Amino acid sequence: MVSKIDDIFSSWGEGRNVLLYGPPATGKTRLISELFQALQQPPQAKRGIQLNAANAVQPFSRPALPITIPMPAKVVWTTFHQSYGYEDFVLGLRPKMNATGTSLEPWAGVFLDAALELDDPHSQYKSVVIFIDEINRGNAARIFGEFMTFLDFDYRADGKVPLPVPLRQLAFSGGVSEEIHRPGGDSSTIAEGFVFPKDVYIVATMNSVDRAAVPIDSALARRFDRIEMRPDLDALAEHWELDPATVPVPDDSNWMGLEPLEAGYLLLDRLNVAIASDLGPEFELGHGLLTPILASLVDASGTVQARSEDDLWKSLAKTWDDVLFPQLEDRYSGRPEQLMGLLHVDSPPASGDYAWRLRSAKSASASARTLSPVRVSNLDLDIIKRSFKWLTR
C-alpha cells in the first residue's frame, strides 16, 4: 500500500490527477483511507535509512514518506451517483425567499469551493485534496462541465497557459462577483479573470466490474494517471499469516490434505485465472472478499486464539454462500454451462458426496442442465471439506 501511496504523490508532483481502478474488494477504499492518514501523519518511505544514535534499541529506521504537495492539506470526500450533478460539484443556483419575491443565490460545489479555499488569504490550508469515490457512477462529463479543463494543471495558476475561470452564472459589479455561498456557512467573492489555483489535487476510484456505471470518456480519462488495483494473493496470505511458498499445488496425491486457509488461497487463485481467461481480468474476485475469514480470534480475556480447522472450514463455507458465489452468479449470468464447468459439476470426486450437482426432477420425462440450489454452509462438515478441496484443482 505504501508504494501505491508513493505513486499517487509522484503523480500529483508531476501535475496529474489519479484514478484507482479495479474489481471490487481489491483495496481501493483502504488505500484511500491510508492516503487520508498519510496526509496527517506520513508513513515510512520504502527507500532511505535514517540514524537516531540516541535510540540504542533501534538506531536505524526508514524516513517518513515525503509529502510532495503543500501542507497542511484540506481533505474533501464526495461520491458520484446518478443524481449528482454540476450544481453539486461546481456551482449551483438555489432559490431564496425574500420580501420582494424569490431570488437565486450561487452556491459553490466541491471543486469550486476548493479553489475559493486557496484564494482565501485567511485560510490555514495550502492545498486541497478531493477524494471522488465511484467516479464512473455519475455522468462525469456533465458533472465537471467546462471545469473539466481545469483538471489539467497546464491551465491553472503557474501552468503553461493559465486560463480565467468561466463563471457566467455569476453577476459581477466593479470587477468583483456577487457573494458565493460555501459549504459550512462561509461566503466568498472572486475577481473577474480569476485563475484556478494550482494546488487542488484529485484522487478518484472506479469499479471496473459495475455494469450499471457510465464509462468515463477519453477527454476525462486522459487527465488522470491510472493505478490498477488487482486481486493480491500475497495480501491475503499476509492477512492469514500464511507462507505462499508452503502452499502445495493440488494434485491427485495431496488434494485431500489441504488445510482450510490453503484451500481458500488456492480457490481464489484458480477462480481468478478462470475468470480472467473467460471474461477478462477486470471481472476477477478481489482478495478482500475473503479477508472476513480470520485465522485467529481474541477471546474475552484479550488472548489471541487460533481458530480450529473445523471452524475455519465453516467460515469458508459461509463466505462462499454469502459473498463469493453471488459474485460468480453475477459474472456468469446467462452462462450456466461455464459456471457449472467452473464448479466441476460434471467431474466430481470419485467417492463421497459433493456440494455442487445438477438439479433433478421427480418426473422421469423432465430433464435439465441447471445447478441444484445449495447452501454449502448447511452441509455436513465432511462434504464442505471435500468440496472445497476438490474445487481448488
CSV table of C-alpha atoms in Angstrom, one decimal:
chain,number,residue,atom,x,y,z
A,1,MET,CA,0.0,0.0,0.0
A,2,VAL,CA,2.8,2.4,0.8
A,3,SER,CA,4.3,2.0,-2.6
A,4,LYS,CA,1.0,2.9,-4.2
A,5,ILE,CA,0.6,6.0,-2.0
A,6,ASP,CA,4.1,6.9,-3.1
A,7,ASP,CA,2.9,6.6,-6.7
A,8,ILE,CA,-0.1,8.9,-6.0
A,9,PHE,CA,2.2,11.6,-4.6
A,10,SER,CA,4.5,11.2,-7.5
A,11,SER,CA,1.6,11.8,-10.0
A,12,TRP,CA,0.5,14.8,-8.0
A,13,GLY,CA,4.1,16.1,-8.1
A,14,GLU,CA,4.0,15.9,-11.9
A,15,GLY,CA,0.7,17.8,-12.1
A,16,ARG,CA,-1.5,14.8,-12.7
A,17,ASN,CA,-4.7,13.6,-11.0
A,18,VAL,CA,-5.0,9.9,-10.0
A,19,LEU,CA,-7.6,7.2,-10.8
A,20,LEU,CA,-7.6,3.9,-8.9
A,21,TYR,CA,-9.5,1.3,-10.8
A,22,GLY,CA,-10.1,-2.5,-10.5
A,23,PRO,CA,-12.6,-5.1,-9.4
A,24,PRO,CA,-14.4,-4.7,-6.0
A,25,ALA,CA,-12.6,-5.7,-2.8
A,26,THR,CA,-9.1,-5.0,-4.2
A,27,GLY,CA,-8.2,-2.4,-1.6
A,28,LYS,CA,-9.2,0.9,-3.3
A,29,THR,CA,-11.2,2.2,-0.3
A,30,ARG,CA,-8.5,1.0,2.1
A,31,LEU,CA,-5.8,2.8,0.0
A,32,ILE,CA,-7.8,6.0,0.1
A,33,SER,CA,-8.2,5.7,3.9
A,34,GLU,CA,-4.4,5.2,4.3
A,35,LEU,CA,-3.8,8.2,2.0
A,36,PHE,CA,-6.1,10.3,4.2
A,37,GLN,CA,-3.9,9.2,7.2
A,38,ALA,CA,-0.7,9.9,5.3
A,39,LEU,CA,-1.8,13.5,4.8
A,40,GLN,CA,-1.9,13.8,8.6
A,41,GLN,CA,0.9,11.5,9.6
A,42,PRO,CA,3.2,10.4,6.8
A,43,PRO,CA,4.1,6.6,6.9
A,44,GLN,CA,7.5,5.3,6.4
A,45,ALA,CA,9.1,5.5,3.0
A,46,LYS,CA,10.3,2.4,1.2
A,47,ARG,CA,13.7,4.0,0.4
A,48,GLY,CA,16.4,5.6,2.5
A,49,ILE,CA,17.6,5.0,6.1
A,50,GLN,CA,17.9,7.5,8.9
A,51,LEU,CA,20.1,7.2,12.0
A,52,ASN,CA,19.0,8.0,15.5
A,53,ALA,CA,22.0,7.5,17.7
A,54,ALA,CA,20.0,8.1,20.9
A,55,ASN,CA,17.9,5.0,20.2
A,56,ALA,CA,20.2,2.1,21.2
A,57,VAL,CA,17.5,-0.5,20.6
A,58,GLN,CA,16.6,0.6,17.0
A,59,PRO,CA,19.0,3.2,15.8
A,60,PHE,CA,18.1,2.8,12.1
A,61,SER,CA,14.7,3.4,10.6
A,62,ARG,CA,13.0,4.4,7.4
A,63,PRO,CA,12.4,8.2,7.0
A,64,ALA,CA,8.8,9.4,6.7
A,65,LEU,CA,7.2,9.2,3.3
A,66,PRO,CA,7.8,12.6,1.6
A,67,ILE,CA,4.6,14.6,1.0
A,68,THR,CA,5.1,16.4,-2.3
A,69,ILE,CA,2.1,18.7,-2.0
A,70,PRO,CA,2.0,21.9,0.1
A,71,MET,CA,0.9,21.2,3.7
A,72,PRO,CA,-1.4,21.5,5.6
A,73,ALA,CA,-3.9,20.0,3.1
A,74,LYS,CA,-7.7,20.2,3.4
A,75,VAL,CA,-9.3,16.8,2.6
A,76,VAL,CA,-12.8,16.6,1.0
A,77,TRP,CA,-14.7,13.4,0.2
A,78,THR,CA,-17.5,13.1,-2.3
A,79,THR,CA,-19.2,10.2,-4.1
A,80,PHE,CA,-20.6,10.4,-7.6
A,81,HIS,CA,-24.0,8.9,-8.3
A,82,GLN,CA,-26.8,9.2,-10.9
A,83,SER,CA,-28.4,12.2,-9.3
A,84,TYR,CA,-25.1,14.0,-8.7
A,85,GLY,CA,-24.6,17.0,-11.0
A,86,TYR,CA,-22.7,20.1,-11.9
A,87,GLU,CA,-24.6,22.0,-9.2
A,88,ASP,CA,-23.1,19.7,-6.6
A,89,PHE,CA,-19.5,19.7,-7.9
A,90,VAL,CA,-19.0,23.2,-9.4
A,91,LEU,CA,-21.7,25.8,-9.0
A,92,GLY,CA,-25.4,25.8,-8.4
A,93,LEU,CA,-28.2,28.4,-8.0
A,94,ARG,CA,-30.6,27.9,-5.2
A,95,PRO,CA,-33.8,29.9,-4.6
A,96,LYS,CA,-34.2,32.2,-1.6
A,97,MET,CA,-37.4,33.8,-0.5
A,98,ASN,CA,-37.3,37.5,0.5
A,99,ALA,CA,-39.7,40.4,0.9
A,100,THR,CA,-39.8,41.2,-2.8
A,101,GLY,CA,-40.2,37.6,-4.0
A,102,THR,CA,-37.7,34.9,-4.9
A,103,SER,CA,-34.1,35.3,-5.9
A,104,LEU,CA,-31.4,32.8,-6.9
A,105,GLU,CA,-28.2,32.6,-4.9
A,106,PRO,CA,-25.0,31.0,-6.1
A,107,TRP,CA,-23.6,28.1,-4.0
A,108,ALA,CA,-20.2,26.7,-4.6
A,109,GLY,CA,-19.8,22.9,-5.2
A,110,VAL,CA,-16.9,20.8,-4.1
A,111,PHE,CA,-14.5,21.7,-6.9
A,112,LEU,CA,-15.1,25.5,-6.9
A,113,ASP,CA,-15.1,25.6,-3.1
A,114,ALA,CA,-11.6,24.1,-3.2
A,115,ALA,CA,-10.5,27.0,-5.4
A,116,LEU,CA,-12.1,29.5,-3.1
A,117,GLU,CA,-10.4,27.9,-0.1
A,118,LEU,CA,-7.0,28.5,-1.6
A,119,ASP,CA,-7.9,32.0,-2.8
A,120,ASP,CA,-8.9,33.0,0.8
A,121,PRO,CA,-5.9,34.8,2.4
A,122,HIS,CA,-7.2,33.8,5.8
A,123,SER,CA,-7.2,30.1,5.0
A,124,GLN,CA,-4.9,27.8,7.0
A,125,TYR,CA,-4.7,25.4,4.1
A,126,LYS,CA,-2.1,25.4,1.3
A,127,SER,CA,-3.6,22.6,-0.8
A,128,VAL,CA,-6.9,20.8,-1.1
A,129,VAL,CA,-7.3,17.1,-1.9
A,130,ILE,CA,-10.6,15.9,-3.3
A,131,PHE,CA,-11.5,12.2,-3.0
A,132,ILE,CA,-14.1,11.1,-5.5
A,133,ASP,CA,-15.5,7.7,-4.8
A,134,GLU,CA,-17.2,5.8,-7.7
A,135,ILE,CA,-16.3,8.4,-10.3
A,136,ASN,CA,-18.0,6.4,-13.1
A,137,ARG,CA,-21.4,6.0,-11.3
A,138,GLY,CA,-22.3,9.6,-12.3
A,139,ASN,CA,-22.2,11.4,-15.6
A,140,ALA,CA,-18.7,12.7,-15.1
A,141,ALA,CA,-18.7,14.8,-18.3
A,142,ARG,CA,-21.8,16.7,-17.2
A,143,ILE,CA,-20.7,16.9,-13.5
A,144,PHE,CA,-17.4,18.6,-14.5
A,145,GLY,CA,-18.8,20.6,-17.4
A,146,GLU,CA,-16.4,23.3,-18.6
A,147,PHE,CA,-14.4,22.8,-15.4
A,148,MET,CA,-13.0,19.6,-17.0
A,149,THR,CA,-10.4,22.0,-18.5
A,150,PHE,CA,-9.1,22.7,-15.0
A,151,LEU,CA,-8.3,19.1,-14.3
A,152,ASP,CA,-5.3,19.8,-16.5
A,153,PHE,CA,-2.7,21.6,-14.4
A,154,ASP,CA,-1.4,23.4,-17.5
A,155,TYR,CA,-4.5,25.7,-17.5
A,156,ARG,CA,-4.2,26.6,-13.8
A,157,ALA,CA,-2.1,29.2,-12.0
A,158,ASP,CA,1.6,28.7,-12.7
A,159,GLY,CA,0.7,26.5,-15.6
A,160,LYS,CA,1.8,26.8,-19.2
A,161,VAL,CA,-1.4,28.6,-20.3
A,162,PRO,CA,-3.4,29.8,-17.3
A,163,LEU,CA,-7.0,30.5,-18.2
A,164,PRO,CA,-9.7,32.6,-16.5
A,165,VAL,CA,-12.4,30.6,-14.8
A,166,PRO,CA,-15.7,30.8,-16.8
A,167,LEU,CA,-18.5,31.6,-14.3
A,168,ARG,CA,-21.2,33.0,-16.5
A,169,GLN,CA,-23.8,32.2,-13.8
A,170,LEU,CA,-22.4,34.9,-11.5
A,171,ALA,CA,-23.2,38.6,-11.6
A,172,PHE,CA,-20.2,40.9,-11.5
A,173,SER,CA,-20.0,44.5,-10.4
A,174,GLY,CA,-16.9,46.6,-10.4
A,175,GLY,CA,-14.8,43.6,-11.3
A,176,VAL,CA,-16.0,41.5,-8.3
A,177,SER,CA,-18.6,38.8,-8.3
A,178,GLU,CA,-21.7,38.6,-6.1
A,179,GLU,CA,-21.3,36.6,-2.9
A,180,ILE,CA,-20.9,32.9,-3.4
A,181,HIS,CA,-22.2,30.7,-0.5
A,182,ARG,CA,-19.9,28.0,0.6
A,183,PRO,CA,-20.4,24.7,2.5
A,184,GLY,CA,-20.1,25.4,6.2
A,185,GLY,CA,-21.8,28.8,6.1
A,186,ASP,CA,-19.0,31.0,4.8
A,187,SER,CA,-19.2,33.1,1.6
A,188,SER,CA,-16.7,34.5,-0.8
A,189,THR,CA,-16.3,36.7,-3.9
A,190,ILE,CA,-13.9,36.3,-6.8
A,191,ALA,CA,-12.5,38.8,-9.2
A,192,GLU,CA,-13.1,38.8,-12.9
A,193,GLY,CA,-10.3,36.9,-14.6
A,194,PHE,CA,-9.9,34.6,-11.6
A,195,VAL,CA,-7.4,31.8,-12.4
A,196,PHE,CA,-7.9,28.3,-10.9
A,197,PRO,CA,-5.3,27.7,-8.2
A,198,LYS,CA,-2.6,25.1,-8.8
A,199,ASP,CA,-2.7,23.1,-5.6
A,200,VAL,CA,-6.1,21.3,-5.9
A,201,TYR,CA,-5.5,17.5,-6.2
A,202,ILE,CA,-7.9,14.8,-7.1
A,203,VAL,CA,-7.8,11.0,-6.4
A,204,ALA,CA,-10.8,9.0,-7.7
A,205,THR,CA,-11.9,5.4,-7.6
A,206,MET,CA,-13.6,3.4,-10.3
A,207,ASN,CA,-15.2,-0.1,-10.1
A,208,SER,CA,-14.2,-1.9,-13.3
A,209,VAL,CA,-17.0,-4.5,-12.9
A,210,ASP,CA,-20.1,-2.3,-12.3
A,211,ARG,CA,-22.2,-2.7,-15.4
A,212,ALA,CA,-24.6,0.0,-14.2
A,213,ALA,CA,-21.9,2.6,-14.2
A,214,VAL,CA,-21.2,5.1,-17.0
A,215,PRO,CA,-17.9,4.6,-18.7
A,216,ILE,CA,-15.7,7.7,-18.4
A,217,ASP,CA,-14.9,9.3,-21.7
A,218,SER,CA,-11.5,9.8,-23.2
A,219,ALA,CA,-11.3,13.6,-22.5
A,220,LEU,CA,-11.7,12.9,-18.8
A,221,ALA,CA,-9.6,9.7,-18.7
A,222,ARG,CA,-6.6,11.3,-20.2
A,223,ARG,CA,-6.4,13.8,-17.4
A,224,PHE,CA,-5.8,11.0,-14.9
A,225,ASP,CA,-2.9,8.7,-14.2
A,226,ARG,CA,-4.3,5.3,-13.8
A,227,ILE,CA,-3.3,3.0,-11.0
A,228,GLU,CA,-4.6,-0.5,-11.3
A,229,MET,CA,-5.8,-2.3,-8.1
A,230,ARG,CA,-5.7,-6.0,-8.7
A,231,PRO,CA,-6.5,-9.0,-6.5
A,232,ASP,CA,-3.5,-9.7,-4.4
A,233,LEU,CA,-2.9,-13.2,-3.2
A,234,ASP,CA,0.2,-12.0,-1.2
A,235,ALA,CA,-2.0,-9.6,0.8
A,236,LEU,CA,-4.4,-12.4,1.5
A,237,ALA,CA,-1.6,-14.7,2.7
A,238,GLU,CA,-0.2,-12.0,4.9
A,239,HIS,CA,-3.7,-11.5,6.4
A,240,TRP,CA,-3.8,-15.2,7.3
A,241,GLU,CA,-0.1,-15.4,8.2
A,242,LEU,CA,0.2,-18.0,5.5
A,243,ASP,CA,3.5,-18.6,3.7
A,244,PRO,CA,2.7,-18.8,0.0
A,245,ALA,CA,5.9,-20.9,-0.5
A,246,THR,CA,4.4,-23.7,1.6
A,247,VAL,CA,1.1,-23.9,-0.1
A,248,PRO,CA,1.1,-27.1,-2.2
A,249,VAL,CA,0.0,-27.3,-5.8
A,250,PRO,CA,-3.1,-29.6,-5.6
A,251,ASP,CA,-3.0,-32.8,-7.4
A,252,ASP,CA,-4.3,-36.4,-7.2
A,253,SER,CA,-1.9,-37.2,-4.4
A,254,ASN,CA,-2.3,-34.3,-2.0
A,255,TRP,CA,-5.6,-32.5,-2.5
A,256,MET,CA,-7.3,-34.3,0.4
A,257,GLY,CA,-4.6,-33.0,2.8
A,258,LEU,CA,-5.3,-29.3,2.1
A,259,GLU,CA,-5.9,-27.1,5.2
A,260,PRO,CA,-8.8,-24.6,5.1
A,261,LEU,CA,-6.7,-21.4,4.6
A,262,GLU,CA,-4.6,-23.2,1.9
A,263,ALA,CA,-7.9,-24.2,0.2
A,264,GLY,CA,-9.2,-20.6,0.4
A,265,TYR,CA,-5.9,-19.2,-1.1
A,266,LEU,CA,-5.8,-21.8,-3.9
A,267,LEU,CA,-9.6,-21.4,-4.6
A,268,LEU,CA,-9.3,-17.6,-5.2
A,269,ASP,CA,-6.2,-18.2,-7.4
A,270,ARG,CA,-8.0,-20.8,-9.5
A,271,LEU,CA,-11.2,-18.9,-9.8
A,272,ASN,CA,-9.5,-15.7,-10.9
A,273,VAL,CA,-7.3,-17.4,-13.5
A,274,ALA,CA,-10.5,-19.0,-15.0
A,275,ILE,CA,-12.5,-15.7,-14.8
A,276,ALA,CA,-9.6,-13.7,-16.4
A,277,SER,CA,-9.3,-16.1,-19.3
A,278,ASP,CA,-13.0,-16.3,-19.8
A,279,LEU,CA,-14.4,-12.8,-19.1
A,280,GLY,CA,-11.3,-10.6,-18.7
A,281,PRO,CA,-9.1,-9.6,-15.7
A,282,GLU,CA,-11.5,-6.7,-14.8
A,283,PHE,CA,-14.0,-9.3,-13.6
A,284,GLU,CA,-11.7,-11.1,-11.2
A,285,LEU,CA,-12.7,-11.5,-7.5
A,286,GLY,CA,-10.9,-9.2,-5.1
A,287,HIS,CA,-8.9,-10.7,-2.2
A,288,GLY,CA,-10.9,-8.5,0.2
A,289,LEU,CA,-13.9,-10.9,-0.3
A,290,LEU,CA,-12.0,-13.5,1.8
A,291,THR,CA,-10.5,-11.3,4.4
A,292,PRO,CA,-13.5,-11.6,6.7
A,293,ILE,CA,-12.3,-15.1,7.4
A,294,LEU,CA,-10.0,-14.7,10.4
A,295,ALA,CA,-7.2,-17.1,11.2
A,296,SER,CA,-7.4,-16.2,14.9
A,297,LEU,CA,-9.8,-14.6,17.3
A,298,VAL,CA,-9.4,-12.6,20.5
A,299,ASP,CA,-11.2,-14.1,23.5
A,300,ALA,CA,-12.8,-12.3,26.4
A,301,SER,CA,-9.5,-12.1,28.3
A,302,GLY,CA,-7.8,-10.5,25.4
A,303,THR,CA,-5.8,-13.6,24.4
A,304,VAL,CA,-5.3,-14.4,20.7
A,305,GLN,CA,-6.6,-17.8,20.0
A,306,ALA,CA,-6.0,-19.7,16.7
A,307,ARG,CA,-9.3,-20.9,15.2
A,308,SER,CA,-9.9,-24.6,14.9
A,309,GLU,CA,-9.8,-26.2,11.4
A,310,ASP,CA,-13.4,-27.1,11.6
A,311,ASP,CA,-14.3,-23.5,12.5
A,312,LEU,CA,-12.3,-22.2,9.5
A,313,TRP,CA,-14.0,-24.7,7.1
A,314,LYS,CA,-17.4,-23.4,8.3
A,315,SER,CA,-16.3,-19.8,7.9
A,316,LEU,CA,-15.0,-20.5,4.4
A,317,ALA,CA,-18.4,-22.1,3.5
A,318,LYS,CA,-20.4,-19.2,4.9
A,319,THR,CA,-18.2,-16.7,3.0
A,320,TRP,CA,-18.8,-18.8,-0.1
A,321,ASP,CA,-22.6,-18.7,0.3
A,322,ASP,CA,-22.9,-15.1,1.3
A,323,VAL,CA,-20.1,-13.4,-0.8
A,324,LEU,CA,-18.2,-15.5,-3.3
A,325,PHE,CA,-20.9,-17.5,-5.1
A,326,PRO,CA,-23.3,-14.5,-5.6
A,327,GLN,CA,-20.3,-12.7,-7.3
A,328,LEU,CA,-19.8,-15.8,-9.5
A,329,GLU,CA,-23.6,-15.9,-10.3
A,330,ASP,CA,-23.5,-12.2,-11.3
A,331,ARG,CA,-20.4,-12.7,-13.6
A,332,TYR,CA,-21.8,-15.8,-15.3
A,333,SER,CA,-25.4,-14.6,-15.6
A,334,GLY,CA,-26.8,-16.3,-18.7
A,335,ARG,CA,-23.9,-18.6,-19.0
A,336,PRO,CA,-24.8,-21.7,-16.8
A,337,GLU,CA,-22.5,-24.1,-18.6
A,338,GLN,CA,-19.4,-22.0,-17.9
A,339,LEU,CA,-20.4,-21.7,-14.2
A,340,MET,CA,-21.0,-25.5,-13.9
A,341,GLY,CA,-17.7,-26.1,-15.5
A,342,LEU,CA,-16.0,-23.8,-13.0
A,343,LEU,CA,-17.6,-25.8,-10.2
A,344,HIS,CA,-16.6,-29.2,-11.6
A,345,VAL,CA,-20.2,-30.3,-11.7
A,346,ASP,CA,-19.6,-32.9,-14.4
A,347,SER,CA,-16.3,-34.1,-12.8
A,348,PRO,CA,-16.9,-34.5,-9.0
A,349,PRO,CA,-14.6,-36.5,-6.7
A,350,ALA,CA,-14.6,-40.3,-7.4
A,351,SER,CA,-16.1,-41.0,-4.0
A,352,GLY,CA,-18.1,-39.2,-1.4
A,353,ASP,CA,-20.8,-36.5,-1.7
A,354,TYR,CA,-20.1,-33.3,-3.5
A,355,ALA,CA,-21.7,-29.9,-2.9
A,356,TRP,CA,-22.5,-28.9,-6.4
A,357,ARG,CA,-24.6,-31.2,-8.7
A,358,LEU,CA,-27.2,-31.0,-11.4
A,359,ARG,CA,-30.8,-30.4,-10.4
A,360,SER,CA,-33.0,-33.4,-10.9
A,361,ALA,CA,-36.8,-33.7,-11.4
A,362,LYS,CA,-39.2,-36.2,-9.9
A,363,SER,CA,-40.7,-36.7,-13.3
A,364,ALA,CA,-38.6,-39.1,-15.5
A,365,SER,CA,-39.7,-37.2,-18.6
A,366,ALA,CA,-38.2,-33.9,-17.3
A,367,SER,CA,-34.5,-33.2,-17.8
A,368,ALA,CA,-32.5,-30.1,-17.1
A,369,ARG,CA,-28.9,-28.7,-17.2
A,370,THR,CA,-29.0,-26.4,-14.2
A,371,LEU,CA,-27.4,-26.3,-10.8
A,372,SER,CA,-29.2,-27.7,-7.9
A,373,PRO,CA,-29.7,-24.9,-5.2
A,374,VAL,CA,-27.5,-25.5,-2.3
A,375,ARG,CA,-26.3,-23.6,0.8
A,376,VAL,CA,-22.9,-25.1,1.4
A,377,SER,CA,-22.6,-24.0,5.0
A,378,ASN,CA,-25.6,-26.1,5.8
A,379,LEU,CA,-24.0,-29.3,4.6
A,380,ASP,CA,-22.1,-31.8,6.7
A,381,LEU,CA,-18.5,-30.8,7.5
A,382,ASP,CA,-17.1,-33.8,5.6
A,383,ILE,CA,-18.9,-32.6,2.4
A,384,ILE,CA,-17.7,-29.0,2.9
A,385,LYS,CA,-14.1,-30.1,3.2
A,386,ARG,CA,-14.2,-32.5,0.3
A,387,SER,CA,-16.0,-30.0,-2.0
A,388,PHE,CA,-13.7,-27.0,-1.4
A,389,LYS,CA,-10.6,-29.1,-1.6
A,390,TRP,CA,-11.7,-30.6,-4.9
A,391,LEU,CA,-12.7,-27.1,-6.2
A,392,THR,CA,-9.0,-25.9,-5.9
A,393,ARG,CA,-8.0,-28.3,-8.7
